[in-house]
Amino acid sequence: MSFATRTAHLKPEGAYQVLARANQLEDGGKEIIHLEIGQPDFDTLENVSQAGIDAIRSGKTRYTPPAGMSSLREVLAEDAGQRRGIKIHPDQVIVSPGGKPNLFFPTLALVEPGDEVIYPNPGFPTYEAMIKVAGGVPVAVPLVEENNFSFDLNTFDELINERTKLIILNSPSNPTGGVIPSDDLKHIASQSEQYGCWVMSDELYTRIVYDELEVPSIATLPGMRERTIIVDGYSKTYAMTGWRLGFGIMPRDLAARVGLLLTHSVGSTAHFTQIAGIEAVTGPQDMVSAMVTEYQLRRDVIVDGLNTIPGFTCQKPQGAFYAFPNITGTGMGSVELANLILEEAGVALLPGNSFGQYGEGYLRLSYANSIENIEKGIARIRTAIK
Ligand code: PLP
């Protein structure tokens, strides 16, 4: 069978492949500790679930406008604007089933075949996939450990040029947990202005940050609102991965074009999910800070533990819920080591290079799991490595 070449490069996400092998081992009776999947282990808040259930019971099970219910777009414009200190009009907000369509569709709307798109590497695998589907040329900029996993700005300066159409940023980052400092953002903003390119700022983890750190959005810098797409969502902040709810914030003309792409693809986001989304944003927010406090405890346990394993060194991530240890001291490649750890120690985690070539030499461990399991996992890895 022959398929369109625009899809020939697509690969599954590493996390799903590792999960499949881990499930096979579990079926064979092995006990596996799951540190591979990037989703909160907390339940959706009771009031939010109840709002969704009530919505279904009261017949909120219809199509809605493709860009989202106006009541949700208003609430999001207010909340997202207030959190970032910028003014957002509801027309600029595009609601989607998860954050992913708000990565994919603005890219389709902006990138012409042959346009270059700068993206972080190691980075979320969807970036490279969507750039290629759009016919763009992916231009990887390494995130460097010595720089707290922010962009290597020298390489960035060498790679940006007149053909660059879009720059993708992700702070805090999946898979490194790194946060881009304000000075770097200023530099990237001024370069994007000079070369007239767009910036897509993936802020899915913006509320999962530690040590009272503030994560600035590039959209708040002078002149950037007209050229930035903010992508955010409910999956991580509100532990709602399966509800499928996310949103983008962008200039109105682009929002209208992305709305058309939604019209002709997904149609709309589930009606009752959007109503639950209004409750999540307008209801109590203590659960978000409670989750972050818990993640911070787990972060400290996992980083300290990883640093006791021979050949591993691990920086403290500033956000998200991933540890990204450097494993070059083991003398093994990341795929070989991840496989060994899964098969011998029964701990599922991801090789760094499933996030791009510059992820080689690292592993990604998600600490969206209990402290007990994290401690057990670390002990088992230490034994396997010995
Ligand atoms: N962006 C990043 C960096 C992510 O890690 C994820 C999910 O893992 C997403 C976007 C998409 O999340 P969702 O579509 O569930 O909102």
Coordinates of C-alpha atoms and ligand atoms in Angstrom, one line a residue:
M1 CA 0.0 0.0 0.0
S2 CA 1.4 3.5 -0.7
F3 CA 0.7 6.4 1.5
A4 CA 1.1 10.1 0.9
T5 CA 4.7 11.1 1.5
R6 CA 3.7 13.9 3.9
T7 CA 3.0 11.2 6.4
A8 CA 6.0 8.9 5.7
H9 CA 8.1 10.4 8.5
L10 CA 5.6 9.9 11.2
K11 CA 6.6 7.6 14.1
P12 CA 4.8 6.7 17.4
E13 CA 5.7 8.7 20.5
G14 CA 8.5 6.8 22.5
A15 CA 6.3 6.8 25.6
Y16 CA 3.6 4.6 24.0
Q17 CA 6.2 2.2 22.6
V18 CA 7.8 1.7 26.0
L19 CA 4.4 1.4 27.6
A20 CA 3.5 -1.4 25.2
R21 CA 6.6 -3.4 26.1
A22 CA 6.1 -2.7 29.8
N23 CA 2.5 -4.0 29.5
Q24 CA 3.8 -7.1 27.8
L25 CA 6.2 -7.7 30.7
E26 CA 3.3 -7.1 33.1
D27 CA 1.2 -9.7 31.3
G28 CA 4.1 -12.1 31.8
G29 CA 3.9 -11.5 35.6
K30 CA 6.6 -8.9 36.0
E31 CA 6.0 -6.0 38.3
I32 CA 6.8 -2.7 36.5
I33 CA 7.3 0.8 37.9
H34 CA 6.0 3.3 35.4
L35 CA 8.1 6.4 35.0
E36 CA 7.6 6.7 31.3
I37 CA 4.2 8.4 30.8
G38 CA 3.8 12.2 31.2
Q39 CA 0.5 12.4 32.9
P40 CA -0.4 13.4 36.4
D41 CA -1.2 10.5 38.7
F42 CA -3.8 12.7 40.5
D43 CA -7.6 12.5 39.8
T44 CA -9.5 15.3 38.2
L45 CA -11.0 17.5 41.0
E46 CA -14.4 16.3 42.2
N47 CA -16.2 19.6 41.4
V48 CA -14.8 19.6 37.9
S49 CA -15.9 16.0 37.2
Q50 CA -19.3 16.8 38.7
A51 CA -19.7 19.8 36.4
G52 CA -19.0 17.5 33.5
I53 CA -21.4 14.8 34.7
D54 CA -24.2 17.4 35.3
A55 CA -23.5 18.8 31.8
I56 CA -24.0 15.4 30.2
R57 CA -27.2 14.8 32.3
S58 CA -28.6 18.2 31.3
G59 CA -28.1 17.5 27.6
K60 CA -24.9 19.5 27.0
T61 CA -23.9 16.9 24.5
R62 CA -24.2 18.9 21.2
Y63 CA -21.8 20.6 18.8
T64 CA -20.5 23.9 19.9
P65 CA -18.9 26.7 17.8
P66 CA -15.6 25.2 16.4
A67 CA -13.4 27.7 18.3
G68 CA -15.2 26.9 21.6
M69 CA -18.2 28.1 23.6
S70 CA -18.1 31.9 24.0
S71 CA -18.5 31.5 27.8
L72 CA -15.3 29.4 28.0
R73 CA -13.4 31.7 25.7
E74 CA -14.3 34.6 27.9
V75 CA -13.2 32.9 31.1
L76 CA -9.9 31.8 29.5
A77 CA -9.1 35.2 28.1
E78 CA -9.6 36.7 31.5
D79 CA -7.7 34.0 33.4
A80 CA -4.8 33.5 31.0
G81 CA -4.4 37.2 30.5
Q82 CA -4.4 38.0 34.2
R83 CA -1.9 35.2 35.0
R84 CA 0.5 36.6 32.3
G85 CA -0.3 40.3 32.9
I86 CA -1.5 40.9 29.3
K87 CA -4.9 41.8 27.8
I88 CA -6.5 39.1 25.8
H89 CA -9.7 39.3 23.8
P90 CA -12.0 36.2 23.8
D91 CA -11.7 36.3 19.9
Q92 CA -8.0 35.5 20.3
V93 CA -8.8 32.3 22.3
I94 CA -9.1 29.0 20.4
V95 CA -10.4 26.0 22.3
S96 CA -9.4 22.6 21.2
P97 CA -9.5 18.9 22.2
G98 CA -6.2 19.0 24.1
G99 CA -3.3 21.4 23.5
K100 CA -2.0 19.4 20.5
P101 CA -4.4 20.8 17.8
N102 CA -3.3 24.3 18.9
L103 CA 0.3 23.3 18.1
F104 CA -0.6 21.6 14.8
F105 CA -3.2 23.9 13.2
P106 CA -1.4 27.2 13.7
T107 CA 1.7 25.5 12.2
L108 CA -0.4 24.4 9.2
A109 CA -1.9 27.9 8.9
L110 CA 1.5 29.6 8.9
V111 CA 4.2 27.4 7.4
E112 CA 4.6 27.1 3.7
P113 CA 6.5 24.2 2.1
G114 CA 10.2 25.0 2.4
D115 CA 9.8 27.5 5.3
E116 CA 12.2 26.8 8.2
V117 CA 11.0 26.2 11.7
I118 CA 13.3 26.4 14.7
Y119 CA 12.4 24.0 17.5
P120 CA 14.0 22.7 20.8
N121 CA 15.9 19.5 20.7
P122 CA 15.5 17.4 22.9
G123 CA 11.8 18.4 22.7
F124 CA 8.2 17.2 22.5
P125 CA 8.1 14.9 19.4
T126 CA 4.9 16.5 18.0
Y127 CA 7.0 19.6 17.0
E128 CA 9.0 17.8 14.4
A129 CA 6.1 15.8 13.2
M130 CA 3.8 18.8 12.6
I131 CA 6.6 20.8 11.0
K132 CA 7.2 18.0 8.5
V133 CA 3.5 17.4 7.8
A134 CA 3.2 21.2 7.0
G135 CA 6.1 20.7 4.5
G136 CA 8.4 22.9 6.6
V137 CA 12.1 22.3 7.3
P138 CA 12.7 21.4 10.9
V139 CA 15.8 23.2 12.3
A140 CA 16.8 21.7 15.6
V141 CA 18.4 24.0 18.2
P142 CA 20.0 22.1 21.1
L143 CA 19.0 22.6 24.7
V144 CA 22.2 22.6 26.6
E145 CA 22.7 21.1 30.1
E146 CA 25.3 23.8 31.0
N147 CA 22.7 26.4 30.4
N148 CA 20.0 24.8 32.5
F149 CA 18.6 23.2 29.4
S150 CA 17.8 26.5 27.7
F151 CA 18.5 27.1 24.0
D152 CA 22.1 27.3 23.0
L153 CA 21.8 30.9 21.8
N154 CA 25.0 30.9 19.8
T155 CA 23.6 28.1 17.7
F156 CA 20.2 29.8 17.6
D157 CA 21.9 33.0 16.2
E158 CA 23.7 30.9 13.6
L159 CA 20.5 29.1 12.5
I160 CA 17.9 31.9 12.4
N161 CA 17.7 33.5 8.9
E162 CA 15.3 35.1 6.4
R163 CA 13.7 31.7 5.7
T164 CA 12.8 31.1 9.4
K165 CA 9.0 31.3 9.6
L166 CA 8.4 30.1 13.1
I167 CA 10.3 29.5 16.4
I168 CA 8.9 27.0 18.8
L169 CA 9.6 27.4 22.5
N170 CA 8.6 25.2 25.4
S171 CA 9.1 26.5 28.9
P172 CA 9.1 24.6 31.3
S173 CA 10.3 22.0 29.0
N174 CA 9.3 18.4 28.3
P175 CA 11.6 16.4 28.6
T176 CA 14.2 18.4 30.5
G177 CA 12.2 20.4 33.0
G178 CA 14.3 23.5 32.1
V179 CA 12.9 27.0 32.1
I180 CA 14.0 29.7 29.6
P181 CA 15.3 32.7 31.5
S182 CA 14.0 36.2 30.8
D183 CA 17.2 37.4 29.2
D184 CA 17.1 34.5 26.7
L185 CA 13.5 35.3 25.9
K186 CA 14.4 38.9 25.2
H187 CA 17.1 37.8 22.9
I188 CA 14.9 35.4 21.0
A189 CA 12.1 38.1 20.8
S190 CA 14.5 40.6 19.3
Q191 CA 15.7 38.1 16.8
S192 CA 12.2 37.1 15.9
E193 CA 11.3 40.7 15.2
Q194 CA 14.4 41.3 13.2
Y195 CA 13.7 38.3 10.9
G196 CA 9.9 38.8 11.0
C197 CA 9.1 35.3 12.3
W198 CA 6.3 34.0 14.5
V199 CA 6.9 32.4 17.9
M200 CA 4.9 29.5 19.2
S201 CA 5.2 29.4 23.0
D202 CA 4.2 26.0 24.4
E203 CA 3.2 26.8 28.0
L204 CA 1.5 23.6 28.9
Y205 CA 3.6 23.3 32.1
T206 CA 3.6 27.0 33.0
R207 CA 1.9 26.4 36.4
I208 CA 4.1 23.5 37.3
V209 CA 7.2 25.3 38.6
Y210 CA 9.3 25.0 41.7
D211 CA 11.1 27.1 44.3
E212 CA 8.6 30.1 43.7
L213 CA 10.1 30.6 40.3
E214 CA 8.1 32.8 37.9
V215 CA 8.0 31.6 34.3
P216 CA 7.8 34.6 31.9
S217 CA 5.8 34.3 28.7
I218 CA 7.5 35.7 25.6
A219 CA 4.1 37.1 24.6
T220 CA 4.5 39.8 27.4
L221 CA 7.5 41.4 25.8
P222 CA 7.0 44.6 23.7
G223 CA 5.8 43.9 20.2
M224 CA 5.5 40.1 20.7
R225 CA 1.7 39.8 21.2
E226 CA 1.2 40.3 17.4
R227 CA 3.6 37.5 16.5
T228 CA 3.1 34.9 19.3
I229 CA 0.9 31.9 19.7
I230 CA 0.6 30.8 23.3
V231 CA -0.4 27.1 23.7
D232 CA -1.8 26.0 27.0
G233 CA -4.2 23.3 28.3
Y234 CA -5.8 21.5 31.1
S235 CA -4.0 18.1 30.8
K236 CA -1.2 18.9 33.2
T237 CA -2.5 21.8 35.2
Y238 CA -5.8 20.2 36.2
A239 CA -4.9 16.5 35.8
M240 CA -7.4 16.2 32.9
T241 CA -5.4 14.4 30.2
G242 CA -8.3 12.2 29.1
W243 CA -10.9 15.0 28.9
R244 CA -9.1 16.5 26.0
L245 CA -9.1 20.2 26.6
G246 CA -6.6 22.8 25.6
F247 CA -6.4 26.3 24.1
G248 CA -4.3 28.7 22.1
I249 CA -4.1 32.4 22.3
M250 CA -3.1 34.3 19.1
P251 CA -3.8 37.3 17.0
R252 CA -7.4 37.5 15.8
D253 CA -6.7 36.9 12.1
L254 CA -4.7 33.8 12.8
A255 CA -7.3 32.6 15.3
A256 CA -10.0 32.9 12.6
R257 CA -7.9 30.8 10.2
V258 CA -7.2 28.2 12.9
G259 CA -10.9 28.2 13.7
L260 CA -11.6 27.2 10.0
L261 CA -9.1 24.3 10.3
L262 CA -10.9 23.1 13.4
T263 CA -14.3 23.5 11.6
H264 CA -13.1 21.1 8.9
S265 CA -11.2 18.6 11.1
V266 CA -12.4 18.0 14.7
G267 CA -15.6 20.2 14.3
S268 CA -15.6 21.2 17.9
T269 CA -14.3 20.2 21.4
A270 CA -16.8 18.1 23.5
H271 CA -19.6 20.3 24.9
F272 CA -19.5 18.9 28.4
T273 CA -15.7 18.9 28.5
Q274 CA -15.8 22.7 27.9
I275 CA -18.3 23.1 30.7
A276 CA -16.0 21.2 33.1
G277 CA -13.3 23.5 31.8
I278 CA -15.2 26.6 33.0
E279 CA -15.5 25.0 36.4
A280 CA -11.8 24.1 36.6
V281 CA -10.7 27.7 35.9
T282 CA -13.4 29.5 38.0
G283 CA -13.4 27.0 40.9
P284 CA -10.9 26.7 43.8
Q285 CA -7.2 26.5 42.7
D286 CA -5.7 25.0 45.8
M287 CA -5.4 21.6 44.1
V288 CA -3.0 23.0 41.5
S289 CA -0.7 24.3 44.2
A290 CA -1.1 21.1 46.3
M291 CA 0.0 19.1 43.2
V292 CA 3.0 21.3 42.6
T293 CA 4.1 21.0 46.3
E294 CA 3.9 17.2 46.0
Y295 CA 5.8 17.2 42.7
Q296 CA 8.5 19.3 44.3
L297 CA 9.0 16.7 47.1
R298 CA 9.1 14.0 44.5
R299 CA 11.6 16.0 42.3
D300 CA 13.9 16.3 45.3
V301 CA 13.7 12.5 46.0
I302 CA 14.2 11.5 42.4
V303 CA 17.1 13.9 41.7
D304 CA 18.9 12.9 44.9
G305 CA 18.4 9.3 44.1
L306 CA 19.6 9.5 40.5
N307 CA 22.7 11.3 41.7
T308 CA 23.6 8.2 43.8
I309 CA 23.7 5.9 40.8
P310 CA 27.1 5.3 39.3
G311 CA 27.5 7.0 35.9
F312 CA 24.4 9.3 36.4
T313 CA 24.4 13.0 37.1
C314 CA 21.1 14.9 37.3
Q315 CA 20.3 18.6 37.5
K316 CA 17.4 19.8 39.5
P317 CA 14.6 20.6 37.0
Q318 CA 12.8 23.9 37.6
G319 CA 9.5 22.9 36.3
A320 CA 7.2 20.2 34.7
F321 CA 7.5 16.7 36.2
Y322 CA 10.5 15.1 34.4
A323 CA 14.0 14.3 35.5
F324 CA 16.6 14.2 32.7
P325 CA 19.8 12.6 34.0
N326 CA 23.0 12.6 32.0
I327 CA 24.0 9.0 31.7
T328 CA 27.1 9.3 29.6
G329 CA 29.2 8.2 32.7
T330 CA 27.7 4.7 32.4
G331 CA 29.3 4.2 29.0
M332 CA 26.0 3.0 27.5
G333 CA 23.8 4.6 24.9
S334 CA 20.4 5.8 26.1
V335 CA 18.3 3.2 24.2
E336 CA 20.5 0.4 25.4
L337 CA 20.3 1.6 29.0
A338 CA 16.6 2.3 29.0
N339 CA 16.0 -1.3 27.6
L340 CA 18.3 -2.8 30.2
I341 CA 16.5 -0.9 33.0
L342 CA 13.1 -2.0 31.8
E343 CA 14.0 -5.7 31.3
E344 CA 16.3 -6.1 34.3
A345 CA 15.0 -3.7 36.8
G346 CA 11.3 -3.5 35.8
V347 CA 11.4 0.3 35.6
A348 CA 9.9 1.9 32.5
L349 CA 11.5 5.2 31.4
L350 CA 12.4 6.8 28.1
P351 CA 15.7 7.1 26.3
G352 CA 16.6 10.8 25.8
N353 CA 16.9 10.4 22.0
S354 CA 13.2 9.7 21.7
F355 CA 13.0 13.5 22.0
G356 CA 15.6 14.1 19.2
Q357 CA 19.2 13.5 18.5
Y358 CA 20.5 16.0 21.2
G359 CA 18.7 13.9 23.8
E360 CA 21.2 11.1 23.3
G361 CA 23.2 10.6 26.5
Y362 CA 20.1 11.2 28.8
L363 CA 17.1 9.4 30.1
R364 CA 13.7 10.9 30.9
L365 CA 11.9 9.8 34.1
S366 CA 8.5 11.1 34.9
Y367 CA 8.0 11.7 38.6
A368 CA 4.2 11.8 38.3
N369 CA 4.3 8.7 40.5
S370 CA 4.4 8.1 44.3
I371 CA 7.5 8.7 46.4
E372 CA 7.3 5.1 47.4
N373 CA 7.5 3.9 43.8
I374 CA 10.2 6.5 42.9
E375 CA 12.4 5.2 45.8
K376 CA 11.8 1.6 44.8
G377 CA 12.5 2.4 41.1
I378 CA 15.8 4.2 42.0
A379 CA 16.9 1.3 44.2
R380 CA 16.2 -1.2 41.4
I381 CA 18.0 0.9 38.8
R382 CA 21.1 1.1 41.1
T383 CA 21.1 -2.6 41.6
A384 CA 20.7 -3.3 37.8
I385 CA 23.6 -0.9 36.9
K386 CA 25.9 -2.5 39.5
Ligands
PLP1 N1 3.1 20.2 24.9 C1 3.9 19.5 25.7 C2 5.3 20.0 25.9 C3 3.5 18.3 26.2 O1 4.3 17.6 27.0 C4 2.2 17.8 25.9 C5 1.8 16.5 26.4 O2 2.5 15.7 26.9 C6 1.4 18.6 25.1 C7 1.9 19.8 24.5 C8 0.0 18.2 24.7 O3 -0.8 17.9 25.7 P1 -2.4 17.8 25.5 O4 -2.7 17.6 24.1 O5 -2.8 16.6 26.4 O6 -3.0 19.1 26.0

